[in-house]
């Protein structure tokens, strides 16, 4: 999460006369929301606004919210309340901005009536219009200095590339389509230019994100765009191939997230042997039992997922699979849950997150019969994570004695913390790298090193460069 710092007293950093207006920014939620924040910050910088580092140094504050689950809703409401208390002038955007209460009224304005304005997600134009109303822009964009890659909230060496907005699925536990709308794919030439600018700026890992990466281009019938003078289809496979070729020129990685297990994903796996499209798939499976998946209204059938995973690993034995699952979905019987555990034992998912089902206001799953008691949901989640810890420990132990390529994220007194191809930032494990014995050999953030793995636990690795 990127947020402005909390300063208890207001008014100690008042802008001098004639100084550029300053906007504070609080960004909550997933990487897709982070990209929305980056786009707003980029437009603010393009128009001559500055970013405040504290509440009292800001002329107004923008809060980008999350509204997916109850805990995220509360965190967002608390952040808005804090910004109002510390600054007083607050514009709210993001997923929570699209939510209504049971009476159809705006949820945010009901709780915080003093906010200046509320917009939904992916609304750069609307947010900027509100900024112009409450804090007029200082001058025209053509005289402003802006890096070609835009303003990023991630470290310099990795960045997210959002390839589409919205989702065509109507999963019963999810309200994202009601907040972000149907799938809208970005033009492929625009994506390739953004990726090139990011690589030129020093990005060594590009993380491809969306609500459904596999569906990229469905909404525009996979029409062709142009990149470097040649036609490229608006399709996941051709986008991945083009990004891999571009990443090779800069010695960089490309990591794929939110990949639904459609048949054409099979075409992606062979691209993962060149060292630039990482042998890593983030596949949101959610469950394994066919009846539960049917109640979830998931787009892929559970019976085939095990076959898909086995086929992918046959094509690339180094493939790492990350997934998320829901325990205690309405109507889930003990037998259906045991089916999920059996699937996990067979599938041997490398990286796994499990959530106890949480009712989300507006989700159709709330109307399903036989809700699972909260204590049972939590108990089942615990059983999944206990099993996964055993699986993960065994899979990571197999890496001891091997040499892996590691991208350094952070330096420490004892060496550095980095990530291998198996580790996405902030959600997976890390590799602790011991400081080299040779005085001339130094570790640097944003650089790759070959690391010999000496130790492993259920989540992380340790090694020497």
Coordinates of C-alpha atoms in Angstrom, one line a residue:
X1 CA 0.0 0.0 0.0
X2 CA 1.2 3.5 -0.9
X3 CA 0.0 6.2 1.4
X4 CA 0.9 9.6 2.6
X5 CA 2.4 9.7 6.1
X6 CA 0.3 10.5 9.1
X7 CA 1.0 13.9 10.7
X8 CA -0.9 14.7 13.9
X9 CA -1.0 18.5 13.4
X10 CA -2.2 20.4 10.4
X11 CA -0.8 23.5 8.8
X12 CA 3.0 23.1 9.5
X13 CA 3.9 22.6 5.9
X14 CA 1.9 25.4 4.2
X15 CA 2.8 25.9 0.6
X16 CA 4.6 29.1 -0.2
X17 CA 2.9 31.7 -2.4
X18 CA 3.0 30.7 -6.0
X19 CA 4.0 27.1 -5.3
X20 CA 2.4 24.3 -7.3
X21 CA -0.7 22.8 -5.6
X22 CA 0.0 19.6 -3.7
X23 CA -2.2 16.5 -3.6
X24 CA -1.9 13.8 -1.0
X25 CA -2.6 10.2 -2.1
X26 CA -3.7 7.1 -0.3
X27 CA -3.9 3.9 -2.4
X28 CA -5.5 0.8 -1.1
X29 CA -6.4 -2.6 -2.7
X30 CA -5.0 -4.9 -5.3
X31 CA -2.4 -4.3 -8.1
X32 CA -5.2 -3.3 -10.5
X33 CA -6.2 -0.5 -8.1
X34 CA -2.5 0.4 -7.8
X35 CA -2.4 0.9 -11.6
X36 CA -5.4 3.2 -11.4
X37 CA -3.5 5.2 -8.7
X38 CA -0.4 5.4 -10.9
X39 CA -2.5 6.7 -13.8
X40 CA -4.1 9.4 -11.6
X41 CA -0.7 10.4 -10.2
X42 CA 0.8 10.5 -13.7
X43 CA -2.0 12.8 -14.9
X44 CA -1.5 15.0 -11.8
X45 CA 2.2 15.3 -12.5
X46 CA 1.5 16.0 -16.2
X47 CA -0.7 18.9 -15.3
X48 CA 1.8 20.4 -12.8
X49 CA 0.5 19.2 -9.5
X50 CA 3.0 18.0 -6.8
X51 CA 2.5 15.0 -4.5
X52 CA 2.4 15.9 -0.8
X53 CA 4.2 13.6 1.6
X54 CA 2.0 14.4 4.6
X55 CA -1.6 15.3 5.2
X56 CA -0.8 18.8 6.4
X57 CA 1.3 19.4 3.4
X58 CA -1.6 18.7 1.0
X59 CA -4.1 21.1 -0.5
X60 CA -6.4 18.1 -0.8
X61 CA -6.2 14.3 -0.5
X62 CA -7.3 11.6 -2.9
X63 CA -8.2 8.2 -1.4
X64 CA -8.3 5.2 -3.8
X65 CA -10.5 2.6 -2.1
X66 CA -11.1 -1.2 -2.2
X67 CA -14.5 -2.7 -1.7
X68 CA -14.2 -6.4 -2.5
X69 CA -14.7 -7.9 1.0
X70 CA -15.9 -6.5 4.3
X71 CA -12.5 -6.1 5.8
X72 CA -11.4 -4.0 2.7
X73 CA -14.5 -1.9 2.9
X74 CA -13.8 -1.1 6.6
X75 CA -10.2 -0.3 5.9
X76 CA -11.2 2.1 3.1
X77 CA -13.8 3.8 5.3
X78 CA -11.3 4.2 8.1
X79 CA -8.7 5.7 5.6
X80 CA -11.3 8.2 4.4
X81 CA -12.2 9.1 7.9
X82 CA -8.5 9.6 8.8
X83 CA -7.9 11.8 5.7
X84 CA -11.0 13.9 6.6
X85 CA -9.8 14.3 10.2
X86 CA -6.2 15.2 9.3
X87 CA -6.8 17.3 6.1
X88 CA -10.5 18.0 5.6
X89 CA -10.5 18.1 1.8
X90 CA -11.0 14.6 0.4
X91 CA -11.9 13.1 -3.0
X92 CA -12.7 9.4 -3.0
X93 CA -12.3 7.0 -6.0
X94 CA -12.0 3.3 -6.5
X95 CA -14.2 0.2 -6.1
X96 CA -15.9 1.2 -2.9
X97 CA -17.0 4.4 -4.7
X98 CA -19.3 2.2 -6.9
X99 CA -21.0 0.5 -3.9
X100 CA -24.5 1.3 -2.7
X101 CA -26.1 0.5 0.6
X102 CA -29.3 -1.6 0.9
X103 CA -31.4 1.5 0.1
X104 CA -29.5 2.2 -3.1
X105 CA -27.7 5.2 -1.6
X106 CA -23.9 6.0 -2.0
X107 CA -22.2 4.1 0.8
X108 CA -19.2 6.4 1.2
X109 CA -21.3 9.6 1.3
X110 CA -23.6 8.0 3.8
X111 CA -20.7 7.3 6.2
X112 CA -18.6 10.3 5.3
X113 CA -20.9 13.1 4.0
X114 CA -18.1 15.7 4.1
X115 CA -16.1 14.2 1.2
X116 CA -15.8 16.5 -1.7
X117 CA -16.6 13.9 -4.4
X118 CA -16.9 10.2 -5.0
X119 CA -16.1 8.3 -8.2
X120 CA -15.9 4.6 -9.1
X121 CA -12.8 2.7 -10.2
X122 CA -10.8 3.3 -13.4
X123 CA -12.1 6.9 -13.5
X124 CA -9.0 9.1 -14.2
X125 CA -11.1 11.7 -16.1
X126 CA -13.7 12.0 -13.4
X127 CA -11.1 12.3 -10.6
X128 CA -9.2 15.0 -12.5
X129 CA -12.4 16.9 -13.1
X130 CA -13.0 17.0 -9.4
X131 CA -9.4 18.0 -8.7
X132 CA -9.8 20.9 -11.2
X133 CA -13.0 22.0 -9.4
X134 CA -11.5 22.0 -5.9
X135 CA -7.9 22.7 -6.7
X136 CA -7.5 24.4 -10.1
X137 CA -4.6 23.2 -12.2
X138 CA -1.6 25.5 -12.2
X139 CA -0.6 25.5 -15.9
X140 CA -0.9 23.6 -19.2
X141 CA 0.5 20.1 -19.6
X142 CA 2.8 20.9 -22.5
X143 CA 5.3 22.7 -20.3
X144 CA 5.4 20.0 -17.6
X145 CA 8.2 17.4 -17.1
X146 CA 6.9 13.8 -17.0
X147 CA 8.9 10.6 -17.4
X148 CA 7.7 8.5 -20.4
X149 CA 6.8 5.6 -18.1
X150 CA 4.5 7.8 -16.0
X151 CA 4.5 7.9 -12.2
X152 CA 4.9 4.5 -10.5
X153 CA 4.2 3.4 -6.9
X154 CA 6.3 0.3 -7.2
X155 CA 10.1 0.1 -6.8
X156 CA 12.0 1.1 -9.9
X157 CA 12.9 -2.4 -10.9
X158 CA 9.4 -3.9 -11.2
X159 CA 6.0 -2.6 -12.4
X160 CA 2.5 -3.8 -13.2
X161 CA 1.1 -3.7 -16.7
X162 CA -2.7 -3.7 -16.7
X163 CA -3.9 -5.1 -20.0
X164 CA -7.6 -4.8 -19.6
X165 CA -10.4 -3.5 -17.3
X166 CA -13.5 -5.2 -16.1
X167 CA -14.7 -8.8 -16.4
X168 CA -17.3 -10.8 -18.4
X169 CA -17.7 -13.5 -15.8
X170 CA -20.5 -13.4 -13.2
X171 CA -19.1 -15.4 -10.4
X172 CA -21.6 -15.6 -7.6
X173 CA -19.2 -14.6 -4.9
X174 CA -17.8 -11.5 -6.8
X175 CA -19.1 -8.0 -7.3
X176 CA -16.2 -6.7 -9.3
X177 CA -18.2 -6.6 -12.7
X178 CA -20.8 -4.4 -11.0
X179 CA -18.0 -2.0 -10.0
X180 CA -15.6 -2.2 -12.9
X181 CA -18.0 -3.3 -15.7
X182 CA -17.5 -5.8 -18.6
X183 CA -14.1 -6.6 -20.2
X184 CA -12.5 -3.7 -22.0
X185 CA -9.1 -4.7 -23.5
X186 CA -6.4 -2.1 -24.1
X187 CA -5.0 -1.7 -27.6
X188 CA -2.0 -3.9 -28.0
X189 CA 0.2 -1.2 -29.5
X190 CA -0.5 1.0 -26.4
X191 CA 0.5 -1.9 -24.1
X192 CA 3.7 -2.6 -26.0
X193 CA 4.7 1.1 -25.9
X194 CA 4.1 1.2 -22.1
X195 CA 6.1 -1.9 -21.6
X196 CA 9.0 -0.6 -23.7
X197 CA 9.0 2.7 -21.7
X198 CA 9.0 0.7 -18.5
X199 CA 12.0 -1.5 -19.6
X200 CA 13.8 1.6 -20.8
X201 CA 13.3 3.2 -17.3
X202 CA 15.0 0.2 -15.6
X203 CA 12.2 -2.2 -14.9
X204 CA 13.5 -5.7 -14.7
X205 CA 10.2 -7.5 -14.0
X206 CA 6.9 -6.7 -15.6
X207 CA 3.8 -8.2 -13.9
X208 CA 0.9 -8.6 -16.3
X209 CA -2.5 -8.1 -14.5
X210 CA -6.2 -7.8 -15.3
X211 CA -9.4 -9.4 -14.0
X212 CA -9.0 -12.2 -16.6
X213 CA -5.7 -12.2 -18.5
X214 CA -6.7 -15.2 -20.6
X215 CA -9.7 -13.3 -22.0
X216 CA -7.6 -10.4 -23.4
X217 CA -9.0 -9.3 -26.7
X218 CA -12.4 -11.2 -26.5
X219 CA -14.3 -7.9 -26.5
X220 CA -12.7 -6.7 -29.7
X221 CA -12.8 -10.1 -31.4
X222 CA -9.0 -10.4 -31.3
X223 CA -8.5 -7.6 -33.9
X224 CA -5.0 -6.9 -35.1
X225 CA -3.0 -3.9 -34.0
X226 CA 0.5 -2.9 -35.1
X227 CA 3.8 -3.0 -33.2
X228 CA 7.2 -2.2 -34.8
X229 CA 5.6 -2.3 -38.2
X230 CA 4.1 -5.7 -38.0
X231 CA 0.5 -6.9 -37.1
X232 CA 0.0 -8.4 -33.7
X233 CA -3.4 -9.7 -32.6
X234 CA -5.1 -8.5 -29.5
X235 CA -4.8 -11.9 -28.0
X236 CA -3.1 -13.3 -24.9
X237 CA -0.8 -15.6 -26.8
X238 CA 0.5 -12.9 -29.2
X239 CA 0.7 -10.3 -26.5
X240 CA 2.8 -12.7 -24.3
X241 CA 5.1 -13.6 -27.2
X242 CA 5.6 -9.9 -28.0
X243 CA 6.3 -9.0 -24.4
X244 CA 8.8 -11.9 -24.2
X245 CA 10.7 -10.7 -27.2
X246 CA 10.8 -7.2 -25.8
X247 CA 11.9 -8.3 -22.4
X248 CA 14.7 -10.3 -23.9
X249 CA 16.2 -7.1 -25.3
X250 CA 16.4 -5.6 -21.8
X251 CA 17.3 -8.8 -19.9
X252 CA 14.0 -8.6 -18.0
X253 CA 11.3 -10.9 -16.7
X254 CA 7.6 -11.0 -17.6
X255 CA 5.2 -12.6 -15.0
X256 CA 1.6 -13.6 -15.8
X257 CA -1.2 -13.1 -13.3
X258 CA -4.9 -13.9 -13.2
X259 CA -4.7 -16.5 -15.9
X260 CA -7.9 -18.5 -16.3
X261 CA -7.2 -22.1 -17.4
X262 CA -8.6 -21.8 -21.0
X263 CA -7.2 -24.2 -23.7
X264 CA -5.1 -21.5 -25.3
X265 CA -3.0 -21.2 -22.2
X266 CA -1.3 -24.4 -23.5
X267 CA 0.3 -22.2 -26.2
X268 CA 1.9 -20.0 -23.5
X269 CA 3.8 -22.8 -21.7
X270 CA 6.5 -23.4 -24.4
X271 CA 7.2 -19.6 -24.3
X272 CA 8.4 -20.1 -20.7
X273 CA 11.6 -21.9 -21.6
X274 CA 13.5 -18.8 -22.8
X275 CA 14.0 -17.2 -19.4
X276 CA 12.0 -14.1 -20.0
X277 CA 8.3 -15.2 -19.8
X278 CA 8.6 -16.8 -16.4
X279 CA 7.5 -20.4 -15.8
X280 CA 4.9 -19.1 -13.4
X281 CA 1.1 -19.0 -13.7
X282 CA -1.2 -17.3 -11.3
X283 CA -4.4 -19.3 -11.9
X284 CA -7.5 -18.4 -9.7
X285 CA -9.1 -21.9 -9.4
X286 CA -11.2 -21.1 -6.2
X287 CA -12.3 -24.8 -5.7
X288 CA -12.1 -28.3 -7.2
X289 CA -15.5 -29.9 -6.7
X290 CA -17.7 -29.6 -9.8
X291 CA -20.9 -28.8 -7.8
X292 CA -19.2 -26.1 -5.8
X293 CA -17.8 -24.5 -8.9
X294 CA -21.2 -24.6 -10.5
X295 CA -22.7 -22.7 -7.5
X296 CA -19.8 -20.3 -7.8
X297 CA -20.6 -19.9 -11.5
X298 CA -16.9 -20.4 -12.4
X299 CA -16.0 -20.4 -16.1
X300 CA -13.9 -23.6 -16.0
X301 CA -14.8 -27.1 -14.9
X302 CA -12.9 -28.6 -12.0
X303 CA -12.6 -32.1 -13.5
X304 CA -10.3 -30.8 -16.2
X305 CA -8.1 -28.5 -14.0
X306 CA -6.0 -31.4 -12.7
X307 CA -5.4 -32.7 -16.2
X308 CA -4.5 -29.2 -17.3
X309 CA -1.9 -28.8 -14.5
X310 CA -0.4 -32.1 -15.3
X311 CA -0.2 -31.3 -19.0
X312 CA 1.4 -28.0 -18.3
X313 CA 4.0 -29.5 -16.0
X314 CA 4.8 -32.2 -18.6
X315 CA 5.5 -29.4 -21.1
X316 CA 7.6 -27.4 -18.5
X317 CA 8.7 -29.2 -15.4
X318 CA 9.9 -25.9 -13.9
X319 CA 6.4 -24.4 -14.0
X320 CA 5.3 -22.8 -10.7
X321 CA 1.6 -22.5 -10.1
X322 CA 0.0 -20.1 -7.8
X323 CA -3.7 -20.2 -7.0
X324 CA -6.4 -19.1 -4.6
X325 CA -9.2 -21.1 -3.1
X326 CA -12.3 -20.4 -1.0
X327 CA -13.2 -22.7 1.9
X328 CA -16.7 -22.9 3.3
X329 CA -18.6 -21.6 0.3
X330 CA -22.4 -21.7 0.8
X331 CA -23.6 -25.3 0.5
X332 CA -20.1 -26.8 0.8
X333 CA -20.5 -30.2 2.4
X334 CA -17.7 -32.0 4.3
X335 CA -17.5 -34.5 1.3
X336 CA -17.0 -31.6 -1.2
X337 CA -14.3 -30.0 1.1
X338 CA -12.5 -33.4 1.3
X339 CA -12.6 -33.5 -2.5
X340 CA -10.8 -30.2 -2.5
X341 CA -8.1 -31.5 -0.1
X342 CA -7.7 -34.6 -2.4
X343 CA -7.3 -32.3 -5.4
X344 CA -4.6 -30.2 -3.6
X345 CA -2.7 -33.3 -2.6
X346 CA -2.7 -34.5 -6.3
X347 CA -2.2 -31.1 -7.9
X348 CA 0.7 -30.0 -5.6
X349 CA 0.1 -26.3 -6.1
X350 CA 3.3 -24.4 -5.4
X351 CA 1.9 -21.2 -4.0
X352 CA -1.5 -21.1 -2.5
X353 CA -3.8 -18.6 -0.7
X354 CA -7.0 -19.8 0.9
X355 CA -9.8 -17.6 2.2
X356 CA -12.7 -18.5 4.4
X357 CA -15.8 -17.5 2.5
X358 CA -16.9 -14.0 3.4
X359 CA -20.4 -12.7 2.4
X360 CA -20.0 -9.6 0.2
X361 CA -23.0 -7.2 0.0
X362 CA -24.5 -7.5 -3.5
X363 CA -23.1 -10.9 -4.3
X364 CA -25.6 -13.5 -5.5
X365 CA -23.9 -16.2 -3.4
X366 CA -25.6 -14.6 -0.4
X367 CA -28.9 -16.1 -1.6
X368 CA -27.6 -19.7 -1.8
X369 CA -29.0 -22.2 0.6
X370 CA -27.1 -23.9 3.5
X371 CA -24.6 -21.3 4.4
X372 CA -21.6 -22.8 6.2
X373 CA -21.2 -21.6 9.9
X374 CA -18.3 -19.2 10.3
X375 CA -16.4 -21.4 12.7
X376 CA -16.5 -24.3 10.2
X377 CA -15.4 -22.0 7.4
X378 CA -12.4 -20.9 9.4
X379 CA -11.6 -24.5 10.5
X380 CA -11.6 -25.6 6.8
X381 CA -9.4 -22.8 5.8
X382 CA -7.0 -23.8 8.5
X383 CA -6.9 -27.4 7.2
X384 CA -6.2 -26.2 3.7
X385 CA -3.3 -24.0 4.9
X386 CA -1.9 -26.8 7.1
X387 CA -1.9 -29.2 4.1
X388 CA -0.4 -26.5 1.8
X389 CA 2.4 -25.8 4.3
X390 CA 3.4 -29.5 4.1
X391 CA 3.3 -29.4 0.2
X392 CA 5.2 -26.1 0.0
X393 CA 7.9 -27.3 2.5
X394 CA 8.5 -30.4 0.4
X395 CA 8.6 -28.6 -2.9
X396 CA 11.0 -25.9 -1.6
X397 CA 13.2 -28.4 0.0
X398 CA 13.8 -29.9 -3.4
X399 CA 15.6 -26.6 -4.4
X400 CA 18.3 -27.0 -1.8
X401 CA 21.7 -27.5 -3.5
X402 CA 20.4 -26.0 -6.8
X403 CA 21.4 -22.6 -8.2
X404 CA 18.5 -20.2 -9.0
X405 CA 18.3 -16.8 -10.6
X406 CA 17.3 -14.1 -8.1
X407 CA 16.2 -10.5 -8.5
X408 CA 17.2 -8.4 -5.5
X409 CA 14.5 -6.3 -3.9
X410 CA 16.2 -5.0 -0.8
X411 CA 19.6 -4.8 0.9
X412 CA 20.0 -5.9 4.5
X413 CA 23.0 -5.8 7.0
X414 CA 23.5 -9.5 6.4
X415 CA 23.1 -9.4 2.6
X416 CA 19.9 -9.0 0.6
X417 CA 16.3 -10.1 0.1
X418 CA 15.2 -11.1 -3.4
X419 CA 12.9 -13.3 -5.4
X420 CA 13.2 -16.1 -7.8
X421 CA 11.0 -16.9 -10.8
X422 CA 8.7 -18.7 -8.4
X423 CA 8.0 -15.6 -6.3
X424 CA 5.7 -12.7 -7.2
X425 CA 6.3 -9.6 -5.1
X426 CA 4.3 -9.2 -1.8
X427 CA 2.3 -12.4 -2.2
X428 CA 4.8 -15.2 -2.4
X429 CA 8.0 -16.2 -0.6
X430 CA 11.4 -14.6 -0.8
X431 CA 15.1 -15.6 -1.1
X432 CA 17.4 -14.4 1.7
X433 CA 20.8 -13.9 0.1
X434 CA 24.0 -14.0 2.3
X435 CA 26.5 -11.2 1.8
X436 CA 29.2 -12.4 -0.6
X437 CA 32.6 -13.2 1.0
X438 CA 34.6 -11.5 -1.8
X439 CA 34.9 -7.7 -0.9
X440 CA 34.7 -6.7 -4.6
X441 CA 31.4 -8.6 -5.1
X442 CA 28.5 -6.4 -4.0
X443 CA 24.7 -7.0 -4.2
X444 CA 22.5 -4.3 -5.7
X445 CA 18.8 -3.7 -5.8
X446 CA 17.2 -4.4 -9.2
X447 CA 20.0 -6.7 -10.4
X448 CA 19.9 -10.5 -11.0
X449 CA 22.3 -12.9 -9.3
X450 CA 22.8 -16.7 -9.4
X451 CA 22.2 -17.9 -5.9
X452 CA 23.0 -21.4 -4.6
X453 CA 20.2 -22.5 -2.3
X454 CA 21.5 -23.7 1.1
X455 CA 18.3 -23.9 3.2
X456 CA 14.5 -23.9 2.9
X457 CA 11.4 -23.8 5.0
X458 CA 7.7 -23.9 4.1
X459 CA 7.7 -20.4 2.5
X460 CA 11.2 -19.0 1.9
X461 CA 14.7 -19.9 0.7
X462 CA 18.2 -19.0 1.9
X463 CA 21.3 -19.0 -0.3
X464 CA 24.7 -17.6 -1.3
X465 CA 25.5 -15.5 -4.4

